[in-house]
């Protein structure tokens, strides 16, 4: 069945009403569509309860603090870690209340090890990405903490089937070596594909061994597809834009992954909206269906595609949860269209 879910990051500052609306909006979906409710992380709750903050809150034995340029490693635990822990407890409680009695698929989002290493700073120095030993330590901490977090969620909600959406939006920049150093006067050396895959594999294997499914969101950077597949991702997610055009290399990577049994998740841009006819569903669906057929993939495989609003579609709506719900509703209708095309 064609799936529909959300990206994880979501507008709002109070999680409980947003989480209730997500379960409500995805509670009734058309025939042929499978809803995958998601544990939202509120962009308005940064720096402690957005996706980055939630990811940091589950790290094991890595002291953290907020610095002048964002989050960084610390010498010892402090108040910022206590705030992270309280925010996590609050969000788990909100999810548990909203999903009371629920049984079925549930997705949660974390920042992946490479994007996390590119975002987080050393206690005294540059980005964690510049220190490969620190990257390994960060990955191990993330894997251990995430396994514990999944156990905590399963204890609270015994009927859930977990999928972990791993946000690796910076993987293209990391592979290209274009991320600036702390000073801004130079660039951090590119990380080769085999190294990207080897380090990611530590996390993906831990997720799989814990009985969950790792799906990697590479943003718009199709170069992240191959290392993610090699590392053992069960699914890969690529974000489309309103200006997306035919990209043979990108779709070749998608086709190779799909033919290996890897699920394809499509991040949909915000739809063009007409005052007369509403959102242009056909334009969004054709951005998938037309290149899907052009690259030679069977229409029947569209039944295994999952769609979700892209991060770019949700982020501009930071102050408007109702608009985000409308974007999610559009994704449900696109999923229905794909389900119908899968039967052609």
PDB file of C-alpha atoms in Angstrom, residues 173-321:
ATOM      1  CA  UNK A 173      27.515  19.208   1.459  1.00  0.00           C
ATOM      2  CA  UNK A 174      29.623  16.827   3.530  1.00  0.00           C
ATOM      3  CA  UNK A 175      30.344  14.634   0.497  1.00  0.00           C
ATOM      4  CA  UNK A 176      31.194  17.693  -1.607  1.00  0.00           C
ATOM      5  CA  UNK A 177      33.454  19.287   1.007  1.00  0.00           C
ATOM      6  CA  UNK A 178      31.723  22.669   0.939  1.00  0.00           C
ATOM      7  CA  UNK A 179      30.848  23.142   4.622  1.00  0.00           C
ATOM      8  CA  UNK A 180      32.745  26.127   6.077  1.00  0.00           C
ATOM      9  CA  UNK A 181      35.022  25.807   9.077  1.00  0.00           C
ATOM     10  CA  UNK A 182      34.350  27.771  12.260  1.00  0.00           C
ATOM     11  CA  UNK A 183      36.371  30.708  10.986  1.00  0.00           C
ATOM     12  CA  UNK A 184      34.627  30.720   7.625  1.00  0.00           C
ATOM     13  CA  UNK A 185      37.927  31.123   5.790  1.00  0.00           C
ATOM     14  CA  UNK A 186      38.206  27.526   4.582  1.00  0.00           C
ATOM     15  CA  UNK A 187      36.152  24.408   3.951  1.00  0.00           C
ATOM     16  CA  UNK A 188      36.008  21.095   5.791  1.00  0.00           C
ATOM     17  CA  UNK A 189      37.504  18.293   3.708  1.00  0.00           C
ATOM     18  CA  UNK A 190      35.021  16.094   1.857  1.00  0.00           C
ATOM     19  CA  UNK A 191      34.156  12.744   3.407  1.00  0.00           C
ATOM     20  CA  UNK A 192      34.450   9.844   0.919  1.00  0.00           C
ATOM     21  CA  UNK A 193      31.380   7.739   0.206  1.00  0.00           C
ATOM     22  CA  UNK A 194      32.751   4.537   1.798  1.00  0.00           C
ATOM     23  CA  UNK A 195      33.436   6.397   5.041  1.00  0.00           C
ATOM     24  CA  UNK A 196      29.962   7.943   4.991  1.00  0.00           C
ATOM     25  CA  UNK A 197      28.477   4.470   4.590  1.00  0.00           C
ATOM     26  CA  UNK A 198      30.677   2.783   7.204  1.00  0.00           C
ATOM     27  CA  UNK A 199      29.808   5.238   9.964  1.00  0.00           C
ATOM     28  CA  UNK A 200      26.114   5.351   9.062  1.00  0.00           C
ATOM     29  CA  UNK A 201      25.988   1.566   9.154  1.00  0.00           C
ATOM     30  CA  UNK A 202      26.634   1.610  12.909  1.00  0.00           C
ATOM     31  CA  UNK A 203      23.365   3.466  13.483  1.00  0.00           C
ATOM     32  CA  UNK A 204      21.301   1.652  10.863  1.00  0.00           C
ATOM     33  CA  UNK A 205      22.342  -1.761  12.171  1.00  0.00           C
ATOM     34  CA  UNK A 206      21.433  -0.759  15.727  1.00  0.00           C
ATOM     35  CA  UNK A 207      17.989   0.387  14.571  1.00  0.00           C
ATOM     36  CA  UNK A 208      17.405  -2.790  12.572  1.00  0.00           C
ATOM     37  CA  UNK A 209      18.594  -5.014  15.418  1.00  0.00           C
ATOM     38  CA  UNK A 210      16.116  -3.248  17.708  1.00  0.00           C
ATOM     39  CA  UNK A 211      13.263  -4.245  15.395  1.00  0.00           C
ATOM     40  CA  UNK A 212      12.710  -0.898  13.687  1.00  0.00           C
ATOM     41  CA  UNK A 213      13.190   0.330  10.131  1.00  0.00           C
ATOM     42  CA  UNK A 214      15.763   3.021   9.245  1.00  0.00           C
ATOM     43  CA  UNK A 215      14.671   5.473   6.523  1.00  0.00           C
ATOM     44  CA  UNK A 216      17.202   8.127   5.533  1.00  0.00           C
ATOM     45  CA  UNK A 217      16.074  11.609   4.474  1.00  0.00           C
ATOM     46  CA  UNK A 218      18.812  13.044   2.253  1.00  0.00           C
ATOM     47  CA  UNK A 219      16.997  16.299   1.514  1.00  0.00           C
ATOM     48  CA  UNK A 220      17.478  17.331  -2.115  1.00  0.00           C
ATOM     49  CA  UNK A 221      20.961  15.757  -2.323  1.00  0.00           C
ATOM     50  CA  UNK A 222      20.589  12.596  -4.391  1.00  0.00           C
ATOM     51  CA  UNK A 223      24.328  11.903  -3.870  1.00  0.00           C
ATOM     52  CA  UNK A 224      23.366  10.673  -0.411  1.00  0.00           C
ATOM     53  CA  UNK A 225      21.285   7.818  -1.770  1.00  0.00           C
ATOM     54  CA  UNK A 226      24.110   5.404  -2.643  1.00  0.00           C
ATOM     55  CA  UNK A 227      26.016   5.540   0.690  1.00  0.00           C
ATOM     56  CA  UNK A 228      22.724   5.257   2.584  1.00  0.00           C
ATOM     57  CA  UNK A 229      21.752   2.130   0.647  1.00  0.00           C
ATOM     58  CA  UNK A 230      25.212   0.612   1.108  1.00  0.00           C
ATOM     59  CA  UNK A 231      24.980   1.336   4.844  1.00  0.00           C
ATOM     60  CA  UNK A 232      21.772  -0.681   5.109  1.00  0.00           C
ATOM     61  CA  UNK A 233      18.929   1.833   4.974  1.00  0.00           C
ATOM     62  CA  UNK A 234      15.534   0.181   4.566  1.00  0.00           C
ATOM     63  CA  UNK A 235      14.263   3.291   2.804  1.00  0.00           C
ATOM     64  CA  UNK A 236      15.582   6.488   1.287  1.00  0.00           C
ATOM     65  CA  UNK A 237      13.730   9.791   1.098  1.00  0.00           C
ATOM     66  CA  UNK A 238      14.436  12.502  -1.455  1.00  0.00           C
ATOM     67  CA  UNK A 239      12.832  15.934  -1.304  1.00  0.00           C
ATOM     68  CA  UNK A 240      11.385  17.398  -4.476  1.00  0.00           C
ATOM     69  CA  UNK A 241      10.994  21.088  -5.221  1.00  0.00           C
ATOM     70  CA  UNK A 242       8.452  22.982  -7.283  1.00  0.00           C
ATOM     71  CA  UNK A 243      11.224  23.454  -9.861  1.00  0.00           C
ATOM     72  CA  UNK A 244      12.327  19.811  -9.931  1.00  0.00           C
ATOM     73  CA  UNK A 245      13.027  18.614 -13.469  1.00  0.00           C
ATOM     74  CA  UNK A 246      14.205  15.370 -14.996  1.00  0.00           C
ATOM     75  CA  UNK A 247      17.513  14.319 -13.436  1.00  0.00           C
ATOM     76  CA  UNK A 248      18.655  11.054 -14.944  1.00  0.00           C
ATOM     77  CA  UNK A 249      21.481  10.451 -12.450  1.00  0.00           C
ATOM     78  CA  UNK A 250      19.201  11.008  -9.482  1.00  0.00           C
ATOM     79  CA  UNK A 251      16.506   8.722 -10.843  1.00  0.00           C
ATOM     80  CA  UNK A 252      19.080   6.099 -11.765  1.00  0.00           C
ATOM     81  CA  UNK A 253      20.119   6.009  -8.095  1.00  0.00           C
ATOM     82  CA  UNK A 254      16.467   5.800  -7.041  1.00  0.00           C
ATOM     83  CA  UNK A 255      15.770   2.970  -9.492  1.00  0.00           C
ATOM     84  CA  UNK A 256      18.823   0.990  -8.355  1.00  0.00           C
ATOM     85  CA  UNK A 257      17.715   1.330  -4.742  1.00  0.00           C
ATOM     86  CA  UNK A 258      14.113   0.328  -5.470  1.00  0.00           C
ATOM     87  CA  UNK A 259      15.230  -2.714  -7.455  1.00  0.00           C
ATOM     88  CA  UNK A 260      17.279  -3.801  -4.433  1.00  0.00           C
ATOM     89  CA  UNK A 261      14.140  -3.734  -2.308  1.00  0.00           C
ATOM     90  CA  UNK A 262      14.789  -0.372  -0.661  1.00  0.00           C
ATOM     91  CA  UNK A 263      11.642   1.695  -0.107  1.00  0.00           C
ATOM     92  CA  UNK A 264      11.360   5.092  -1.775  1.00  0.00           C
ATOM     93  CA  UNK A 265       9.926   7.979   0.223  1.00  0.00           C
ATOM     94  CA  UNK A 266       9.146  11.220  -1.611  1.00  0.00           C
ATOM     95  CA  UNK A 267       9.221  14.598   0.113  1.00  0.00           C
ATOM     96  CA  UNK A 268       6.583  16.755  -1.576  1.00  0.00           C
ATOM     97  CA  UNK A 269       6.945  20.527  -2.021  1.00  0.00           C
ATOM     98  CA  UNK A 270       4.150  22.889  -1.077  1.00  0.00           C
ATOM     99  CA  UNK A 271       1.509  22.617  -3.820  1.00  0.00           C
ATOM    100  CA  UNK A 272       0.503  25.374  -6.154  1.00  0.00           C
ATOM    101  CA  UNK A 273      -2.948  26.445  -5.030  1.00  0.00           C
ATOM    102  CA  UNK A 274      -5.690  27.808  -7.256  1.00  0.00           C
ATOM    103  CA  UNK A 275      -8.595  29.727  -5.751  1.00  0.00           C
ATOM    104  CA  UNK A 276     -10.907  27.797  -8.038  1.00  0.00           C
ATOM    105  CA  UNK A 277      -9.578  24.240  -7.963  1.00  0.00           C
ATOM    106  CA  UNK A 278      -7.424  24.117  -4.814  1.00  0.00           C
ATOM    107  CA  UNK A 279      -3.991  22.448  -4.649  1.00  0.00           C
ATOM    108  CA  UNK A 280      -2.538  21.077  -7.880  1.00  0.00           C
ATOM    109  CA  UNK A 281      -2.398  17.395  -6.923  1.00  0.00           C
ATOM    110  CA  UNK A 282      -1.630  16.215 -10.430  1.00  0.00           C
ATOM    111  CA  UNK A 283       1.530  18.337 -10.602  1.00  0.00           C
ATOM    112  CA  UNK A 284       2.833  16.848  -7.332  1.00  0.00           C
ATOM    113  CA  UNK A 285       1.998  13.284  -8.325  1.00  0.00           C
ATOM    114  CA  UNK A 286       3.435  13.595 -11.830  1.00  0.00           C
ATOM    115  CA  UNK A 287       6.764  14.725 -10.355  1.00  0.00           C
ATOM    116  CA  UNK A 288       6.993  11.104  -9.170  1.00  0.00           C
ATOM    117  CA  UNK A 289       4.946   9.108 -11.688  1.00  0.00           C
ATOM    118  CA  UNK A 290       6.425  10.476 -14.932  1.00  0.00           C
ATOM    119  CA  UNK A 291      10.136   9.985 -14.100  1.00  0.00           C
ATOM    120  CA  UNK A 292       9.246   6.698 -12.371  1.00  0.00           C
ATOM    121  CA  UNK A 293       7.988   5.325 -15.675  1.00  0.00           C
ATOM    122  CA  UNK A 294      10.665   7.070 -17.730  1.00  0.00           C
ATOM    123  CA  UNK A 295      13.473   5.361 -15.798  1.00  0.00           C
ATOM    124  CA  UNK A 296      11.782   1.996 -16.392  1.00  0.00           C
ATOM    125  CA  UNK A 297      10.296   1.157 -12.995  1.00  0.00           C
ATOM    126  CA  UNK A 298       7.078  -0.842 -12.990  1.00  0.00           C
ATOM    127  CA  UNK A 299       3.907   1.057 -12.087  1.00  0.00           C
ATOM    128  CA  UNK A 300       3.041  -1.659  -9.557  1.00  0.00           C
ATOM    129  CA  UNK A 301       6.020  -0.585  -7.427  1.00  0.00           C
ATOM    130  CA  UNK A 302       4.285   2.733  -6.760  1.00  0.00           C
ATOM    131  CA  UNK A 303       2.246   0.793  -4.210  1.00  0.00           C
ATOM    132  CA  UNK A 304       5.381   0.715  -2.032  1.00  0.00           C
ATOM    133  CA  UNK A 305       6.128   4.449  -2.211  1.00  0.00           C
ATOM    134  CA  UNK A 306       5.571   6.663   0.835  1.00  0.00           C
ATOM    135  CA  UNK A 307       4.916  10.391   0.487  1.00  0.00           C
ATOM    136  CA  UNK A 308       5.257  13.183   3.033  1.00  0.00           C
ATOM    137  CA  UNK A 309       5.503  16.961   2.993  1.00  0.00           C
ATOM    138  CA  UNK A 310       9.132  17.972   2.561  1.00  0.00           C
ATOM    139  CA  UNK A 311      10.914  19.963   5.250  1.00  0.00           C
ATOM    140  CA  UNK A 312      10.847  22.962   2.915  1.00  0.00           C
ATOM    141  CA  UNK A 313       7.060  22.664   2.614  1.00  0.00           C
ATOM    142  CA  UNK A 314       6.534  22.670   6.379  1.00  0.00           C
ATOM    143  CA  UNK A 315       9.166  25.088   7.689  1.00  0.00           C
ATOM    144  CA  UNK A 316       7.688  28.302   6.206  1.00  0.00           C
ATOM    145  CA  UNK A 317       4.468  27.453   8.081  1.00  0.00           C
ATOM    146  CA  UNK A 318       6.125  27.703  11.500  1.00  0.00           C
ATOM    147  CA  UNK A 319       3.387  29.916  12.905  1.00  0.00           C
ATOM    148  CA  UNK A 320       0.501  28.151  11.175  1.00  0.00           C
ATOM    149  CA  UNK A 321      -0.297  24.582  12.277  1.00  0.00           C
TER     150      UNK A 321
END
